[in-house]
């Protein structure tokens, strides 16, 4: 058991939470192990987390009161201290410890792009370049960043406008942002930290454009940190969250850098300006996939898990209004409407966890294949990563906001922890590829697979169902039938199949009727996005059901996971019923049955609600929430937080300056 | 034409916006007048807005860089300055000018609860109490607030725990917050401003509880603003937004106040402790309805209008990626997926505007009736206000967030204006009645009406359709049929009717099968919320279609409003298709047709997109957005904002303290 549970149990736990924990239908610790991926992983995670949260340097106690500058300073301090901590503790800088630290520290770190700078040089630099730059970066003799996105272009990389023009006379590249839309915009660590950047720029040599290439550019003095001549650099200002991150902008006016500063493992410019390619730089573009997979755990799934933990515990402690006339005010978790807000999201956490585990494993497999020059699985991985990124960021972000609103007014206070979770997680819908753009990339892959299936070509596993579809209707005859994975899996499969097939036919028909291909695509894009979502949603349901087979020897665990899987699937049918009804796979009566089964599950899972979020195993210091602490003393917590607010301790200058003159001009005799 | 359009037109307007404005299908000024409720209203609004935004005291230029304390101070300064401004300009403190000022100033005002304190005393005080307290409050000799919500209870008023116990020996009330959940929590102006509060408390006299009553309690010294003995008072801390508002908490430990401080127009305690009621205090509870109606314009509709203005203009200027191979990058507004995000929301702005106009008028009518002691329409108004509040806060909040995400990464910067709009508007889903609670109140009314209809009783206008429903199916045979208001109105009516009828039957059946009434209600509450939404949604569609008849003499206006109305209605069918399909009113084929009509409208309305948001007539100073300015120079604007950031001008202390020691220990030779 985690020490934070033991220690909280030693305090006065709110009896409303104690009673929730008395009779879980399953072993909570076992479920935690499954979520972590094994007993040993749980042990390592807890060791890392407790080390971090016990270290006062990393304390987040006053986080909600801090300014942007203070948050930034804290993130830098954390990162520099972490380097020592890793050494001291013997943690692996490339291991799972990194995830666990990030979790424990709530993401309040800097230098993430510095490490991406290192990664990029390692991937794209020659051996000489690696030998020169990596030690400097590793020892913080320089601080780097990766400058790709521009003011005018984000997801669409080919449109980037920064140029690198080779001057054979001086053997230099001239790096230039020729118009304001070419200004580099967003790179992390650039705002106030970096001295160097890997700049992505359009390479020109001998008058010819060779496309995007990476160049190392120094942007600030190592002596006094001032921008070098010709450089404008600074912070892009306040954002919806990420207060600690110094995202920056960078303008470069004909900056000259030596020829050696072009990262040249895969392509180089010779002294005479001629250009050579040495093999494929696919490995670099594989990084995009890596980023999309790697954010899912810490930036997407954990925020929803935290939000569920907070809102479910609060709902078991908050008593309000009247259910049975004359009775004591019930816990708000007794209301069906509250169950319907929260329990499907708890199920979504589990679905997401298993999907993320799958994606991490699949990524590692494909990465292993690539090392052996086998690129066969890359298109499928690319599509899956794009689809899962777009689907999970959307449902997890929306879910966090539902949790927040489910806590009523208290959810609006930063002390609840929920606003900060939302304003941060929602960014994931946009960064590492805007979701609509990603869905359309997935759709392109699906349409291609569908066409391949028509021609009898073999398909990747995740789209194999496009080959074998027979028209049909659902066989369910009772609500209980909808608690059969085969039944709802088929419904999801049919929905995905039909939406893909209909989009493909629509495009085909439009083209046949004389419309240009690109217009036909655009005129179908709303439906294509729906098809991509349906495909990805189906995929997550499939993953979840496959997990059920792997826990057959643990009946208590299997039972509760099956309920969660059923709920996850039926929630989707309940909220997107139109997709399942429109082409007749489900009848109206069957949707009624599915609804009955769905509402029945809410009542069932309500009993395990608190143990199910306890299994996520967050320490109070990780949740940073007055409403979500393990002991459930929410009102005490809120009053304690209020006492911490520095504004409540300061003199109120507004009184002296503005109020007093009124109150005391000709004072009343009150 | 508004001066801000003339003045922006004098600058270099981005040609991508100029071209959008060249051929609107309608007269923009006329549409602005309709939105405002008449030519004269437009004139007054512009006069007020331009006065406010030209006054440097009200400037919001550096708003995004300000701390919570600075925002609070600014709000106080604004409010005190406004009082002078109203006098100077001869504006009506009870007139529409108040709305227009609030719009122009972006809600950065304080003392709102002070004015509610005044309103409460005027409503519930005796003539003597009014004579004593109102002049003090009006002249700022005291600052008041209204302290109702507590840590333990918000929407459920009967559960409030603060007590007021009459002591006949001293002729005083003893005001007490007997446990921490009784702490008053949330009242605006209480955190740092108020000297007095109207405190809602359970009245006890001679050992008997008489329920909630209002008492005037002094909380802070008029001399030095310190809390009076026995009082704990302060700010409840940082929130998701409303940084300028000093929401407060208040604990009272056996505070004694004179008998005369109970507001006694409708009930009083005599010197011997006996309790008398003098008529009904319904007028006070009518205030709840007033609040729900009055927030809709400034707090709910205008944020969505602003968000649409920003995101549509940006989408007409932002060029990205590739549509037609080889062509110039298109405006992102050309993408169907972008149209589908934004244009239904533009239509929603119009639907909301007409609904709000209707609700304000209906409220005034019922208020007039009440003055004549006619309370007949109050239940219908209560249900409509609750339903519209719950529906519109939800769709407008969600809509703002869709607009924000539709601007990609730039929408995440505070400079876009969008994050601040969202974090503020989302609060409206919770305050003045949590939305799920409100939907269930509406549902109770609907179920009652439905039962009445079964018994042949007459129903209020808004639920009359519950009497006259004949089962049937939709008559549409082509996509074009779905551009007929009668067709989609009937579909909405049928959906609402069926969801209400099914909920009623389900409750009935559960009770017949032996379930207790309250459990049957709770087991149906997810469906009851759906029924309430369907009813309210239908109501907004009805309002919008009725507007079309009133503009028959202006064919250009009628044409574009009809397109908007069609789009609003078909968007609802597209996104909630399941409700329309499930019981067979629409067939799958008809939903296909509705989808075709819907997608066709997107392409049509795209042509007028910019003029349609121009008609909302926001000055740049109101939008406070680098992306949404009238001239469309978004990239210049962003770079200008970045220069304003005080953090970019300050010395970076992090360099000295943290980075320099690394960079300069054994410096590299770079």
PDB file of C-alpha atoms in Angstrom, chain A residues 456-657:
ATOM      1  CA  UNK A 456      -8.486  -7.680 -52.309  1.00  0.00           C
ATOM      2  CA  UNK A 457      -5.198  -6.364 -50.955  1.00  0.00           C
ATOM      3  CA  UNK A 458      -4.128  -7.400 -47.443  1.00  0.00           C
ATOM      4  CA  UNK A 459      -4.676  -4.770 -44.763  1.00  0.00           C
ATOM      5  CA  UNK A 460      -2.864  -3.904 -41.544  1.00  0.00           C
ATOM      6  CA  UNK A 461      -4.366  -5.477 -38.412  1.00  0.00           C
ATOM      7  CA  UNK A 462      -6.089  -2.338 -37.176  1.00  0.00           C
ATOM      8  CA  UNK A 463      -8.057  -1.923 -40.406  1.00  0.00           C
ATOM      9  CA  UNK A 464      -8.496  -5.608 -41.289  1.00  0.00           C
ATOM     10  CA  UNK A 465     -12.220  -5.295 -40.570  1.00  0.00           C
ATOM     11  CA  UNK A 466     -12.556  -3.243 -43.748  1.00  0.00           C
ATOM     12  CA  UNK A 467     -12.002  -6.451 -45.742  1.00  0.00           C
ATOM     13  CA  UNK A 468     -14.528  -8.653 -44.085  1.00  0.00           C
ATOM     14  CA  UNK A 469     -17.635  -6.619 -43.631  1.00  0.00           C
ATOM     15  CA  UNK A 470     -20.959  -8.260 -44.325  1.00  0.00           C
ATOM     16  CA  UNK A 471     -24.018  -6.066 -44.027  1.00  0.00           C
ATOM     17  CA  UNK A 472     -26.151  -7.039 -41.069  1.00  0.00           C
ATOM     18  CA  UNK A 473     -28.009  -5.935 -38.029  1.00  0.00           C
ATOM     19  CA  UNK A 474     -27.444  -6.301 -34.331  1.00  0.00           C
ATOM     20  CA  UNK A 475     -28.592  -9.551 -32.747  1.00  0.00           C
ATOM     21  CA  UNK A 476     -29.320  -8.158 -29.250  1.00  0.00           C
ATOM     22  CA  UNK A 477     -32.784  -8.940 -27.907  1.00  0.00           C
ATOM     23  CA  UNK A 478     -32.565  -7.860 -24.297  1.00  0.00           C
ATOM     24  CA  UNK A 479     -30.744  -5.166 -22.342  1.00  0.00           C
ATOM     25  CA  UNK A 480     -28.498  -7.899 -20.898  1.00  0.00           C
ATOM     26  CA  UNK A 481     -27.323  -8.765 -24.413  1.00  0.00           C
ATOM     27  CA  UNK A 482     -25.642  -5.377 -24.483  1.00  0.00           C
ATOM     28  CA  UNK A 483     -23.381  -6.521 -21.670  1.00  0.00           C
ATOM     29  CA  UNK A 484     -21.733  -8.892 -24.153  1.00  0.00           C
ATOM     30  CA  UNK A 485     -18.508  -7.519 -25.642  1.00  0.00           C
ATOM     31  CA  UNK A 486     -19.130  -9.340 -28.938  1.00  0.00           C
ATOM     32  CA  UNK A 487     -22.434  -7.503 -29.325  1.00  0.00           C
ATOM     33  CA  UNK A 488     -21.146  -3.978 -28.845  1.00  0.00           C
ATOM     34  CA  UNK A 489     -17.823  -4.650 -30.576  1.00  0.00           C
ATOM     35  CA  UNK A 490     -19.770  -5.592 -33.706  1.00  0.00           C
ATOM     36  CA  UNK A 491     -21.845  -2.446 -33.381  1.00  0.00           C
ATOM     37  CA  UNK A 492     -18.703  -0.315 -33.188  1.00  0.00           C
ATOM     38  CA  UNK A 493     -17.177  -2.189 -36.096  1.00  0.00           C
ATOM     39  CA  UNK A 494     -20.273  -1.684 -38.204  1.00  0.00           C
ATOM     40  CA  UNK A 495     -20.402   2.008 -37.363  1.00  0.00           C
ATOM     41  CA  UNK A 496     -16.774   2.543 -38.348  1.00  0.00           C
ATOM     42  CA  UNK A 497     -17.138   0.457 -41.479  1.00  0.00           C
ATOM     43  CA  UNK A 498     -20.243   2.262 -42.690  1.00  0.00           C
ATOM     44  CA  UNK A 499     -18.916   5.745 -42.018  1.00  0.00           C
ATOM     45  CA  UNK A 500     -15.716   4.943 -43.894  1.00  0.00           C
ATOM     46  CA  UNK A 501     -17.556   3.249 -46.743  1.00  0.00           C
ATOM     47  CA  UNK A 502     -20.074   6.078 -47.065  1.00  0.00           C
ATOM     48  CA  UNK A 503     -17.338   8.702 -47.160  1.00  0.00           C
ATOM     49  CA  UNK A 504     -15.459   6.726 -49.795  1.00  0.00           C
ATOM     50  CA  UNK A 505     -18.608   6.375 -51.901  1.00  0.00           C
ATOM     51  CA  UNK A 506     -19.479  10.015 -51.543  1.00  0.00           C
ATOM     52  CA  UNK A 507     -16.049  11.082 -52.758  1.00  0.00           C
ATOM     53  CA  UNK A 508     -16.259   8.615 -55.624  1.00  0.00           C
ATOM     54  CA  UNK A 509     -19.705   9.846 -56.644  1.00  0.00           C
ATOM     55  CA  UNK A 510     -18.705  13.483 -56.503  1.00  0.00           C
ATOM     56  CA  UNK A 511     -15.667  12.814 -58.663  1.00  0.00           C
ATOM     57  CA  UNK A 512     -17.763  10.795 -61.100  1.00  0.00           C
ATOM     58  CA  UNK A 513     -20.206  13.665 -61.325  1.00  0.00           C
ATOM     59  CA  UNK A 514     -17.338  15.887 -62.478  1.00  0.00           C
ATOM     60  CA  UNK A 515     -16.075  17.479 -59.278  1.00  0.00           C
ATOM     61  CA  UNK A 516     -12.328  17.808 -58.892  1.00  0.00           C
ATOM     62  CA  UNK A 517     -10.796  15.330 -56.453  1.00  0.00           C
ATOM     63  CA  UNK A 518      -9.613  17.967 -53.951  1.00  0.00           C
ATOM     64  CA  UNK A 519     -13.077  19.556 -53.837  1.00  0.00           C
ATOM     65  CA  UNK A 520     -14.738  16.188 -53.422  1.00  0.00           C
ATOM     66  CA  UNK A 521     -12.400  15.495 -50.499  1.00  0.00           C
ATOM     67  CA  UNK A 522     -13.120  18.857 -48.897  1.00  0.00           C
ATOM     68  CA  UNK A 523     -16.887  18.449 -49.388  1.00  0.00           C
ATOM     69  CA  UNK A 524     -16.689  15.147 -47.520  1.00  0.00           C
ATOM     70  CA  UNK A 525     -14.322  16.205 -44.789  1.00  0.00           C
ATOM     71  CA  UNK A 526     -16.928  16.618 -42.036  1.00  0.00           C
ATOM     72  CA  UNK A 527     -17.959  13.017 -42.661  1.00  0.00           C
ATOM     73  CA  UNK A 528     -14.333  11.892 -42.936  1.00  0.00           C
ATOM     74  CA  UNK A 529     -13.607  13.254 -39.477  1.00  0.00           C
ATOM     75  CA  UNK A 530     -16.607  11.346 -38.156  1.00  0.00           C
ATOM     76  CA  UNK A 531     -15.275   8.199 -39.823  1.00  0.00           C
ATOM     77  CA  UNK A 532     -11.850   8.658 -38.264  1.00  0.00           C
ATOM     78  CA  UNK A 533     -13.357   9.132 -34.817  1.00  0.00           C
ATOM     79  CA  UNK A 534     -15.535   6.038 -35.252  1.00  0.00           C
ATOM     80  CA  UNK A 535     -12.496   3.994 -36.299  1.00  0.00           C
ATOM     81  CA  UNK A 536     -10.373   5.173 -33.388  1.00  0.00           C
ATOM     82  CA  UNK A 537     -13.213   4.753 -30.922  1.00  0.00           C
ATOM     83  CA  UNK A 538     -13.732   1.183 -32.129  1.00  0.00           C
ATOM     84  CA  UNK A 539     -10.030   0.564 -31.692  1.00  0.00           C
ATOM     85  CA  UNK A 540     -10.119   1.602 -28.020  1.00  0.00           C
ATOM     86  CA  UNK A 541     -13.133  -0.640 -27.371  1.00  0.00           C
ATOM     87  CA  UNK A 542     -11.265  -3.537 -28.978  1.00  0.00           C
ATOM     88  CA  UNK A 543      -8.190  -2.933 -26.824  1.00  0.00           C
ATOM     89  CA  UNK A 544     -10.290  -2.829 -23.680  1.00  0.00           C
ATOM     90  CA  UNK A 545     -12.132  -6.065 -24.455  1.00  0.00           C
ATOM     91  CA  UNK A 546      -8.822  -7.797 -25.208  1.00  0.00           C
ATOM     92  CA  UNK A 547      -7.632  -6.890 -21.701  1.00  0.00           C
ATOM     93  CA  UNK A 548     -10.553  -8.816 -20.210  1.00  0.00           C
ATOM     94  CA  UNK A 549      -9.123 -12.064 -21.548  1.00  0.00           C
ATOM     95  CA  UNK A 550      -5.763 -11.393 -19.961  1.00  0.00           C
ATOM     96  CA  UNK A 551      -7.188 -11.239 -16.424  1.00  0.00           C
ATOM     97  CA  UNK A 552      -9.326 -14.375 -16.543  1.00  0.00           C
ATOM     98  CA  UNK A 553      -7.512 -15.844 -13.537  1.00  0.00           C
ATOM     99  CA  UNK A 554      -8.552 -12.917 -11.289  1.00  0.00           C
ATOM    100  CA  UNK A 555     -12.351 -13.043 -11.163  1.00  0.00           C
ATOM    101  CA  UNK A 556     -12.824  -9.964  -8.968  1.00  0.00           C
ATOM    102  CA  UNK A 557     -10.616  -7.874 -11.258  1.00  0.00           C
ATOM    103  CA  UNK A 558     -12.145  -9.312 -14.383  1.00  0.00           C
ATOM    104  CA  UNK A 559     -15.648  -8.572 -13.141  1.00  0.00           C
ATOM    105  CA  UNK A 560     -15.025  -4.927 -12.427  1.00  0.00           C
ATOM    106  CA  UNK A 561     -12.968  -4.387 -15.589  1.00  0.00           C
ATOM    107  CA  UNK A 562     -15.766  -5.940 -17.600  1.00  0.00           C
ATOM    108  CA  UNK A 563     -18.259  -3.544 -16.062  1.00  0.00           C
ATOM    109  CA  UNK A 564     -15.972  -0.650 -16.921  1.00  0.00           C
ATOM    110  CA  UNK A 565     -15.496  -1.906 -20.454  1.00  0.00           C
ATOM    111  CA  UNK A 566     -19.253  -2.334 -20.883  1.00  0.00           C
ATOM    112  CA  UNK A 567     -19.857   1.134 -19.521  1.00  0.00           C
ATOM    113  CA  UNK A 568     -17.230   2.682 -21.778  1.00  0.00           C
ATOM    114  CA  UNK A 569     -18.777   1.032 -24.818  1.00  0.00           C
ATOM    115  CA  UNK A 570     -22.412   1.700 -23.913  1.00  0.00           C
ATOM    116  CA  UNK A 571     -21.687   5.312 -23.045  1.00  0.00           C
ATOM    117  CA  UNK A 572     -20.479   5.742 -26.607  1.00  0.00           C
ATOM    118  CA  UNK A 573     -23.653   4.192 -27.958  1.00  0.00           C
ATOM    119  CA  UNK A 574     -25.808   6.324 -25.679  1.00  0.00           C
ATOM    120  CA  UNK A 575     -24.115   9.587 -26.662  1.00  0.00           C
ATOM    121  CA  UNK A 576     -23.644   8.848 -30.379  1.00  0.00           C
ATOM    122  CA  UNK A 577     -26.815   6.849 -30.913  1.00  0.00           C
ATOM    123  CA  UNK A 578     -27.423   8.508 -34.272  1.00  0.00           C
ATOM    124  CA  UNK A 579     -24.362   6.852 -35.802  1.00  0.00           C
ATOM    125  CA  UNK A 580     -25.589   3.402 -34.805  1.00  0.00           C
ATOM    126  CA  UNK A 581     -29.215   4.029 -35.798  1.00  0.00           C
ATOM    127  CA  UNK A 582     -28.841   5.922 -39.021  1.00  0.00           C
ATOM    128  CA  UNK A 583     -28.047   2.982 -41.235  1.00  0.00           C
ATOM    129  CA  UNK A 584     -30.115   0.495 -39.342  1.00  0.00           C
ATOM    130  CA  UNK A 585     -27.482  -1.571 -37.524  1.00  0.00           C
ATOM    131  CA  UNK A 586     -29.303  -0.856 -34.278  1.00  0.00           C
ATOM    132  CA  UNK A 587     -33.053  -0.385 -34.114  1.00  0.00           C
ATOM    133  CA  UNK A 588     -34.669   2.221 -31.891  1.00  0.00           C
ATOM    134  CA  UNK A 589     -35.769  -0.558 -29.557  1.00  0.00           C
ATOM    135  CA  UNK A 590     -32.216  -1.840 -29.299  1.00  0.00           C
ATOM    136  CA  UNK A 591     -30.978   1.628 -28.396  1.00  0.00           C
ATOM    137  CA  UNK A 592     -33.624   1.624 -25.661  1.00  0.00           C
ATOM    138  CA  UNK A 593     -32.205  -1.699 -24.441  1.00  0.00           C
ATOM    139  CA  UNK A 594     -28.645  -0.391 -24.569  1.00  0.00           C
ATOM    140  CA  UNK A 595     -29.787   2.628 -22.567  1.00  0.00           C
ATOM    141  CA  UNK A 596     -31.366   0.395 -19.940  1.00  0.00           C
ATOM    142  CA  UNK A 597     -28.179  -1.636 -19.690  1.00  0.00           C
ATOM    143  CA  UNK A 598     -26.146   1.572 -19.518  1.00  0.00           C
ATOM    144  CA  UNK A 599     -28.179   3.142 -16.719  1.00  0.00           C
ATOM    145  CA  UNK A 600     -28.094  -0.158 -14.836  1.00  0.00           C
ATOM    146  CA  UNK A 601     -24.301  -0.174 -14.990  1.00  0.00           C
ATOM    147  CA  UNK A 602     -24.167   3.284 -13.460  1.00  0.00           C
ATOM    148  CA  UNK A 603     -25.942   2.009 -10.369  1.00  0.00           C
ATOM    149  CA  UNK A 604     -23.644  -1.025 -10.225  1.00  0.00           C
ATOM    150  CA  UNK A 605     -20.362   0.833 -10.648  1.00  0.00           C
ATOM    151  CA  UNK A 606     -21.386   3.575  -8.247  1.00  0.00           C
ATOM    152  CA  UNK A 607     -20.657   1.093  -5.413  1.00  0.00           C
ATOM    153  CA  UNK A 608     -17.011   0.787  -6.451  1.00  0.00           C
ATOM    154  CA  UNK A 609     -16.574   4.396  -7.526  1.00  0.00           C
ATOM    155  CA  UNK A 610     -14.142   5.481  -4.808  1.00  0.00           C
ATOM    156  CA  UNK A 611     -11.985   2.313  -4.845  1.00  0.00           C
ATOM    157  CA  UNK A 612     -11.809   2.633  -8.633  1.00  0.00           C
ATOM    158  CA  UNK A 613     -10.245   6.083  -8.402  1.00  0.00           C
ATOM    159  CA  UNK A 614      -8.157   5.128  -5.349  1.00  0.00           C
ATOM    160  CA  UNK A 615      -6.572   2.553  -7.642  1.00  0.00           C
ATOM    161  CA  UNK A 616      -5.091   5.403  -9.699  1.00  0.00           C
ATOM    162  CA  UNK A 617      -2.931   5.879  -6.616  1.00  0.00           C
ATOM    163  CA  UNK A 618      -2.301   9.616  -6.585  1.00  0.00           C
ATOM    164  CA  UNK A 619      -0.746  11.166  -3.510  1.00  0.00           C
ATOM    165  CA  UNK A 620      -2.410  14.341  -2.242  1.00  0.00           C
ATOM    166  CA  UNK A 621       0.687  16.279  -3.273  1.00  0.00           C
ATOM    167  CA  UNK A 622       0.170  15.115  -6.841  1.00  0.00           C
ATOM    168  CA  UNK A 623      -3.506  16.069  -6.904  1.00  0.00           C
ATOM    169  CA  UNK A 624      -2.942  19.477  -5.306  1.00  0.00           C
ATOM    170  CA  UNK A 625      -6.667  19.683  -4.617  1.00  0.00           C
ATOM    171  CA  UNK A 626      -8.651  20.782  -1.601  1.00  0.00           C
ATOM    172  CA  UNK A 627     -11.568  18.674  -2.846  1.00  0.00           C
ATOM    173  CA  UNK A 628      -9.728  15.497  -3.753  1.00  0.00           C
ATOM    174  CA  UNK A 629      -7.515  14.602  -0.811  1.00  0.00           C
ATOM    175  CA  UNK A 630      -7.449  11.000   0.352  1.00  0.00           C
ATOM    176  CA  UNK A 631      -8.967  11.871   3.715  1.00  0.00           C
ATOM    177  CA  UNK A 632     -11.906  13.753   2.212  1.00  0.00           C
ATOM    178  CA  UNK A 633     -11.796  16.673   4.630  1.00  0.00           C
ATOM    179  CA  UNK A 634     -12.739  19.080   1.883  1.00  0.00           C
ATOM    180  CA  UNK A 635     -14.117  21.971   3.904  1.00  0.00           C
ATOM    181  CA  UNK A 636     -11.194  22.022   6.303  1.00  0.00           C
ATOM    182  CA  UNK A 637      -8.878  21.918   3.336  1.00  0.00           C
ATOM    183  CA  UNK A 638     -10.571  24.882   1.654  1.00  0.00           C
ATOM    184  CA  UNK A 639     -10.286  26.966   4.793  1.00  0.00           C
ATOM    185  CA  UNK A 640      -6.656  25.987   5.173  1.00  0.00           C
ATOM    186  CA  UNK A 641      -5.901  27.049   1.612  1.00  0.00           C
ATOM    187  CA  UNK A 642      -7.588  30.362   2.181  1.00  0.00           C
ATOM    188  CA  UNK A 643      -5.237  31.041   5.081  1.00  0.00           C
ATOM    189  CA  UNK A 644      -2.272  30.443   2.800  1.00  0.00           C
ATOM    190  CA  UNK A 645      -3.331  33.068   0.260  1.00  0.00           C
ATOM    191  CA  UNK A 646      -0.714  35.834   0.472  1.00  0.00           C
ATOM    192  CA  UNK A 647      -3.354  38.338  -0.645  1.00  0.00           C
ATOM    193  CA  UNK A 648      -5.251  37.641   2.574  1.00  0.00           C
ATOM    194  CA  UNK A 649      -2.201  38.542   4.625  1.00  0.00           C
ATOM    195  CA  UNK A 650      -1.222  41.739   2.835  1.00  0.00           C
ATOM    196  CA  UNK A 651      -2.463  45.215   3.708  1.00  0.00           C
ATOM    197  CA  UNK A 652      -5.293  46.094   1.361  1.00  0.00           C
ATOM    198  CA  UNK A 653      -4.018  49.170  -0.427  1.00  0.00           C
ATOM    199  CA  UNK A 654      -7.364  49.562  -2.170  1.00  0.00           C
ATOM    200  CA  UNK A 655      -8.932  50.436   1.142  1.00  0.00           C
ATOM    201  CA  UNK A 656      -6.524  53.299   1.775  1.00  0.00           C
ATOM    202  CA  UNK A 657      -6.564  54.646  -1.748  1.00  0.00           C
TER     203      UNK A 657
END
